[in-house]
mmCIF file of C-alpha atoms in Angstrom:
data_model
loop_
_atom_site.group_PDB
_atom_site.id
_atom_site.type_symbol
_atom_site.label_atom_id
_atom_site.label_comp_id
_atom_site.label_asym_id
_atom_site.label_seq_id
_atom_site.Cartn_x
_atom_site.Cartn_y
_atom_site.Cartn_z
ATOM 1 C CA MET A 31 102.658 126.535 1.299
ATOM 2 C CA LYS A 32 98.860 126.438 1.008
ATOM 3 C CA ARG A 33 96.663 126.786 4.093
ATOM 4 C CA ILE A 34 93.584 124.572 4.212
ATOM 5 C CA ALA A 35 90.617 124.872 6.587
ATOM 6 C CA VAL A 36 88.376 121.841 7.096
ATOM 7 C CA PHE A 37 84.846 122.483 8.413
ATOM 8 C CA GLY A 38 82.686 119.716 9.899
ATOM 9 C CA TYR A 39 83.578 116.609 11.902
ATOM 10 C CA SER A 40 82.909 113.234 10.278
ATOM 11 C CA PRO A 41 84.874 110.117 9.298
ATOM 12 C CA LEU A 42 85.239 111.608 5.821
ATOM 13 C CA SER A 43 86.682 114.923 7.026
ATOM 14 C CA VAL A 44 89.154 113.133 9.300
ATOM 15 C CA GLU A 45 90.180 110.845 6.451
ATOM 16 C CA ALA A 46 90.702 113.863 4.179
ATOM 17 C CA MET A 47 92.924 115.571 6.732
ATOM 18 C CA MET A 48 94.988 112.428 7.283
ATOM 19 C CA ARG A 49 95.597 112.123 3.547
ATOM 20 C CA LEU A 50 96.608 115.732 2.896
ATOM 21 C CA ASN A 51 100.355 116.064 2.329
ATOM 22 C CA GLN A 52 101.460 118.283 5.173
ATOM 23 C CA ASP A 53 104.800 118.878 3.466
ATOM 24 C CA HIS A 54 102.915 121.043 0.972
ATOM 25 C CA CYS A 55 100.121 122.517 3.084
ATOM 26 C CA THR A 56 99.058 123.427 6.609
ATOM 27 C CA VAL A 57 95.706 122.146 7.825
ATOM 28 C CA ILE A 58 93.378 123.605 10.433
ATOM 29 C CA PHE A 59 90.134 121.985 11.574
ATOM 30 C CA ILE A 60 87.167 124.248 12.308
ATOM 31 C CA GLY A 61 84.785 122.706 14.827
ATOM 32 C CA LYS A 62 81.314 123.649 16.026
ATOM 33 C CA ASN A 63 82.219 122.843 19.619
ATOM 34 C CA GLU A 64 85.124 121.975 21.899
ATOM 35 C CA ALA A 65 84.321 118.244 21.848
ATOM 36 C CA GLU A 66 84.841 118.054 18.070
ATOM 37 C CA ALA A 67 87.993 120.133 18.292
ATOM 38 C CA ALA A 68 89.435 117.898 21.023
ATOM 39 C CA LEU A 69 88.906 114.759 18.930
ATOM 40 C CA VAL A 70 90.818 116.260 16.017
ATOM 41 C CA ALA A 71 93.496 117.881 18.197
ATOM 42 C CA ASP A 72 94.284 114.407 19.565
ATOM 43 C CA LYS A 73 95.334 113.482 16.024
ATOM 44 C CA GLY A 74 97.872 116.292 15.907
ATOM 45 C CA PHE A 75 95.940 118.918 13.929
ATOM 46 C CA ALA A 76 95.494 122.595 14.745
ATOM 47 C CA THR A 77 91.883 123.425 15.620
ATOM 48 C CA GLU A 78 89.578 126.384 16.130
ATOM 49 C CA VAL A 79 85.992 126.587 17.357
ATOM 50 C CA ILE A 80 83.861 129.254 15.669
ATOM 51 C CA ASP A 81 80.308 129.993 14.557
ATOM 52 C CA PHE A 82 80.596 129.495 10.807
ATOM 53 C CA ARG A 83 77.483 131.636 10.302
ATOM 54 C CA ASN A 84 79.345 134.702 11.585
ATOM 55 C CA ASP A 85 81.407 136.434 8.876
ATOM 56 C CA ASP A 86 83.722 138.091 11.391
ATOM 57 C CA GLU A 87 84.562 134.705 12.881
ATOM 58 C CA LEU A 88 85.247 133.297 9.408
ATOM 59 C CA ARG A 89 87.648 136.168 8.822
ATOM 60 C CA SER A 90 89.280 135.487 12.186
ATOM 61 C CA ILE A 91 90.512 132.065 11.034
ATOM 62 C CA GLY A 92 91.910 133.443 7.763
ATOM 63 C CA ILE A 93 89.069 133.444 5.234
ATOM 64 C CA GLY A 94 89.834 136.344 2.924
ATOM 65 C CA THR A 95 93.492 136.571 3.970
ATOM 66 C CA ASP A 96 95.717 133.505 4.275
ATOM 67 C CA VAL A 97 93.360 130.519 3.844
ATOM 68 C CA ASP A 98 93.638 129.203 0.281
ATOM 69 C CA ILE A 99 91.231 126.238 0.343
ATOM 70 C CA ILE A 100 88.277 125.191 2.479
ATOM 71 C CA PHE A 101 86.563 121.816 2.728
ATOM 72 C CA CYS A 102 82.863 121.970 3.656
ATOM 73 C CA PHE A 103 82.152 118.614 5.314
ATOM 74 C CA TYR A 104 79.087 119.336 7.436
ATOM 75 C CA PRO A 105 76.513 116.496 7.496
ATOM 76 C CA LYS A 106 73.710 118.854 6.422
ATOM 77 C CA ASP A 107 73.772 120.181 2.853
ATOM 78 C CA SER A 108 72.114 123.388 4.083
ATOM 79 C CA ASP A 109 75.094 124.107 6.354
ATOM 80 C CA ASN A 110 77.539 123.524 3.511
ATOM 81 C CA VAL A 111 75.528 125.799 1.218
ATOM 82 C CA PHE A 112 75.458 128.552 3.861
ATOM 83 C CA LEU A 113 79.193 128.240 4.497
ATOM 84 C CA THR A 114 79.933 128.270 0.767
ATOM 85 C CA ILE A 115 77.888 131.442 0.193
ATOM 86 C CA SER A 116 79.499 133.214 3.151
ATOM 87 C CA ALA A 117 83.064 132.204 2.323
ATOM 88 C CA ARG A 118 82.687 133.083 -1.366
ATOM 89 C CA ALA A 119 81.328 136.527 -0.487
ATOM 90 C CA ILE A 120 84.381 137.166 1.695
ATOM 91 C CA ALA A 121 87.035 135.646 -0.591
ATOM 92 C CA GLU A 122 86.437 135.686 -4.346
ATOM 93 C CA ASN A 123 89.525 133.599 -5.147
ATOM 94 C CA LEU A 124 89.099 131.004 -2.384
ATOM 95 C CA THR A 125 88.931 127.365 -3.538
ATOM 96 C CA ILE A 126 85.842 125.729 -2.000
ATOM 97 C CA ILE A 127 85.360 121.953 -1.951
ATOM 98 C CA ALA A 128 82.078 120.631 -0.525
ATOM 99 C CA ILE A 129 80.543 117.254 0.214
ATOM 100 C CA VAL A 130 76.945 116.638 -0.818
ATOM 101 C CA ASP A 131 74.545 114.320 1.024
ATOM 102 C CA ASP A 132 71.608 114.650 -1.381
ATOM 103 C CA PRO A 133 72.732 114.569 -5.045
ATOM 104 C CA GLU A 134 70.025 117.125 -5.820
ATOM 105 C CA SER A 135 71.883 119.638 -3.622
ATOM 106 C CA ALA A 136 74.941 119.575 -5.895
ATOM 107 C CA GLU A 137 73.529 122.292 -8.149
ATOM 108 C CA LYS A 138 72.783 124.500 -5.128
ATOM 109 C CA LEU A 139 76.370 124.160 -3.906
ATOM 110 C CA LEU A 140 77.779 124.981 -7.336
ATOM 111 C CA ALA A 141 75.452 127.965 -7.630
ATOM 112 C CA ALA A 142 76.539 129.084 -4.162
ATOM 113 C CA GLY A 143 80.141 129.182 -5.351
ATOM 114 C CA ALA A 144 81.664 125.758 -4.682
ATOM 115 C CA ASP A 145 84.503 124.814 -7.042
ATOM 116 C CA LYS A 146 84.314 121.053 -6.526
ATOM 117 C CA ILE A 147 81.626 118.700 -5.229
ATOM 118 C CA ILE A 148 82.435 115.399 -3.513
ATOM 119 C CA ASP A 149 79.552 112.984 -4.003
ATOM 120 C CA PRO A 150 79.773 109.896 -1.751
ATOM 121 C CA TYR A 151 77.216 108.189 -3.993
ATOM 122 C CA GLU A 152 79.651 108.407 -6.896
ATOM 123 C CA ILE A 153 82.480 107.049 -4.749
ATOM 124 C CA CYS A 154 80.190 104.283 -3.572
ATOM 125 C CA GLY A 155 79.310 103.526 -7.178
ATOM 126 C CA ARG A 156 82.951 103.055 -8.099
ATOM 127 C CA LYS A 157 83.426 100.656 -5.186
ATOM 128 C CA THR A 158 80.297 98.777 -6.180
ATOM 129 C CA TYR A 159 81.690 98.395 -9.706
ATOM 130 C CA GLU A 160 84.783 96.766 -8.214
ATOM 131 C CA MET A 161 82.510 94.456 -6.242
ATOM 132 C CA LEU A 162 80.929 93.241 -9.480
ATOM 133 C CA THR A 163 84.070 91.254 -10.178
ATOM 134 C CA LYS A 164 83.357 89.136 -7.091
ATOM 135 C CA PRO A 165 80.936 86.332 -8.097
ATOM 136 C CA ASP A 166 79.869 85.588 -4.520
ATOM 137 C CA ILE A 167 78.153 88.972 -4.132
ATOM 138 C CA THR A 168 76.843 89.507 -7.649
ATOM 139 C CA SER A 169 73.507 88.019 -6.568
ATOM 140 C CA ILE A 170 73.329 90.473 -3.668
ATOM 141 C CA LEU A 171 73.790 93.395 -6.042
ATOM 142 C CA ASP A 172 71.128 91.992 -8.366
ATOM 143 C CA ASP A 173 68.662 91.840 -5.472
ATOM 144 C CA THR A 174 69.456 95.196 -3.890
ATOM 145 C CA VAL A 175 70.939 97.682 -6.353
ATOM 146 C CA PHE A 176 69.895 97.218 -9.948
ATOM 147 C CA GLY A 177 66.456 98.397 -10.963
ATOM 148 C CA ARG A 178 65.919 100.439 -7.812
ATOM 149 C CA HIS A 179 65.509 104.181 -7.578
ATOM 150 C CA ASP A 180 65.252 104.632 -3.799
ATOM 151 C CA LEU A 181 68.846 103.881 -2.862
ATOM 152 C CA ASN A 182 70.364 105.767 0.019
ATOM 153 C CA MET A 183 73.671 105.613 1.834
ATOM 154 C CA ALA A 184 73.735 106.134 5.600
ATOM 155 C CA GLN A 185 76.241 106.271 8.438
ATOM 156 C CA ILE A 186 74.836 104.421 11.462
ATOM 157 C CA GLU A 187 76.628 104.634 14.807
ATOM 158 C CA ILE A 188 76.228 101.625 17.105
ATOM 159 C CA PRO A 189 74.707 102.898 20.375
ATOM 160 C CA GLU A 190 75.580 101.774 23.897
ATOM 161 C CA ARG A 191 74.014 98.423 24.894
ATOM 162 C CA SER A 192 73.039 97.703 21.293
ATOM 163 C CA CYS A 193 72.362 94.137 20.229
ATOM 164 C CA LEU A 194 75.262 94.551 17.773
ATOM 165 C CA GLU A 195 77.898 94.940 20.476
ATOM 166 C CA ASN A 196 80.530 92.173 20.477
ATOM 167 C CA ILE A 197 79.309 90.472 17.319
ATOM 168 C CA LYS A 198 81.448 89.874 14.215
ATOM 169 C CA THR A 199 80.872 91.667 10.928
ATOM 170 C CA SER A 200 80.247 88.315 9.228
ATOM 171 C CA ASP A 201 77.265 87.792 11.561
ATOM 172 C CA LEU A 202 75.499 90.991 10.507
ATOM 173 C CA LYS A 203 73.828 89.347 7.478
ATOM 174 C CA LEU A 204 72.399 92.703 6.387
ATOM 175 C CA HIS A 205 71.399 91.376 2.975
ATOM 176 C CA GLU A 206 69.352 88.518 4.406
ATOM 177 C CA LYS A 207 67.635 90.497 7.158
ATOM 178 C CA TYR A 208 67.263 93.981 5.692
ATOM 179 C CA ASN A 209 68.181 93.839 2.000
ATOM 180 C CA LEU A 210 71.064 96.229 2.737
ATOM 181 C CA ILE A 211 74.696 96.254 1.608
ATOM 182 C CA LEU A 212 77.486 96.938 4.095
ATOM 183 C CA ILE A 213 79.868 99.362 2.376
ATOM 184 C CA GLY A 214 82.347 99.877 5.192
ATOM 185 C CA ILE A 215 83.041 100.268 8.893
ATOM 186 C CA VAL A 216 84.666 102.927 11.053
ATOM 187 C CA ASP A 217 86.208 100.792 13.799
ATOM 188 C CA ARG A 218 86.818 103.257 16.641
ATOM 189 C CA GLU A 219 89.434 100.932 18.152
ATOM 190 C CA PHE A 220 91.645 101.805 15.184
ATOM 191 C CA GLY A 221 90.690 105.464 14.719
ATOM 192 C CA ASP A 222 88.272 107.285 12.417
ATOM 193 C CA ARG A 223 89.305 105.781 9.092
ATOM 194 C CA LEU A 224 86.661 104.084 6.958
ATOM 195 C CA HIS A 225 87.508 100.449 6.219
ATOM 196 C CA PHE A 226 85.688 99.080 3.172
ATOM 197 C CA ALA A 227 83.894 95.813 3.893
ATOM 198 C CA LEU A 228 85.185 94.138 0.770
ATOM 199 C CA GLY A 229 88.580 92.551 1.267
ATOM 200 C CA GLU A 230 88.989 93.761 4.861
ATOM 201 C CA LYS A 231 89.656 91.468 7.813
ATOM 202 C CA GLU A 232 86.917 90.275 10.157
ATOM 203 C CA ARG A 233 86.025 92.873 12.783
ATOM 204 C CA HIS A 234 84.254 92.767 16.138
ATOM 205 C CA LEU A 235 81.729 95.550 16.627
ATOM 206 C CA ASP A 236 81.601 97.858 19.627
ATOM 207 C CA ALA A 237 79.495 100.810 20.729
ATOM 208 C CA GLY A 238 80.651 103.902 18.862
ATOM 209 C CA ASP A 239 81.660 102.036 15.708
ATOM 210 C CA VAL A 240 80.004 103.356 12.540
ATOM 211 C CA LEU A 241 78.465 101.195 9.816
ATOM 212 C CA VAL A 242 78.155 102.648 6.308
ATOM 213 C CA VAL A 243 75.272 100.908 4.551
ATOM 214 C CA MET A 244 73.408 101.248 1.268
ATOM 215 C CA GLY A 245 69.775 100.422 0.583
ATOM 216 C CA ALA A 246 66.188 101.683 0.650
ATOM 217 C CA ALA A 247 65.326 104.368 3.198
ATOM 218 C CA ARG A 248 62.653 102.261 4.889
ATOM 219 C CA GLU A 249 65.076 99.349 5.316
ATOM 220 C CA ILE A 250 67.788 101.619 6.719
ATOM 221 C CA LYS A 251 65.203 103.020 9.157
ATOM 222 C CA ALA A 252 64.163 99.514 10.245
ATOM 223 C CA PHE A 253 67.784 98.525 10.811
ATOM 224 C CA LYS A 254 68.487 101.668 12.872
ATOM 225 C CA LYS A 255 65.448 100.943 15.049
ATOM 226 C CA GLU A 256 66.431 97.350 15.739
ATOM 227 C CA ILE A 257 70.036 98.039 16.715
ATOM 228 C CA GLU A 258 68.835 100.304 19.511
ATOM 229 C CA CYS A 259 67.500 97.278 21.358
ATOM 230 C CA VAL A 260 68.925 96.614 24.816
#
């Protein structure tokens, strides 16, 4: 049975752990702090808190001995590159899978020793292709996606006392107000799983929920600023 270590807390790392077949592998989550570890432990997973920049602490959780695969899911590419270099130096035959935030960092991760790169932009692109079959949003894609080179994808957590609290997803109107596309929502009431906006039921937003949006950096920044209003 393979042993898998997952580094970095995010909706994507939680989703990955939930989908791993635990009949064929054992999964341990490696957190930066006790708060992260507690969130994952509540879902029934084994956890450890270590400093991933310390080689001895990496060895203490099984890197170089009984860990077969690691997932590098830190939000910062630099952290994933550092972890990849360190883990590869300790364990030559370790399988390393890393997420990339900036597509330009993919080459750095591969050079550092990663075996597989997960690019959310590519996943997003596949979902967008599916959306093309829906005539009612084709015009939105024409206005926001095609012909643009400054597209970004961002995870935006709704803060306490935000103007978005208690409104419905259909009332967001991100395309009209910000020229953004809503890709999906992490509705904390139902856990940490990402629910794609297309084809999902109407949802009411609360503080702590996470919106995954796509659009220009300046428009994402403007949206983030406005939702902090009290």
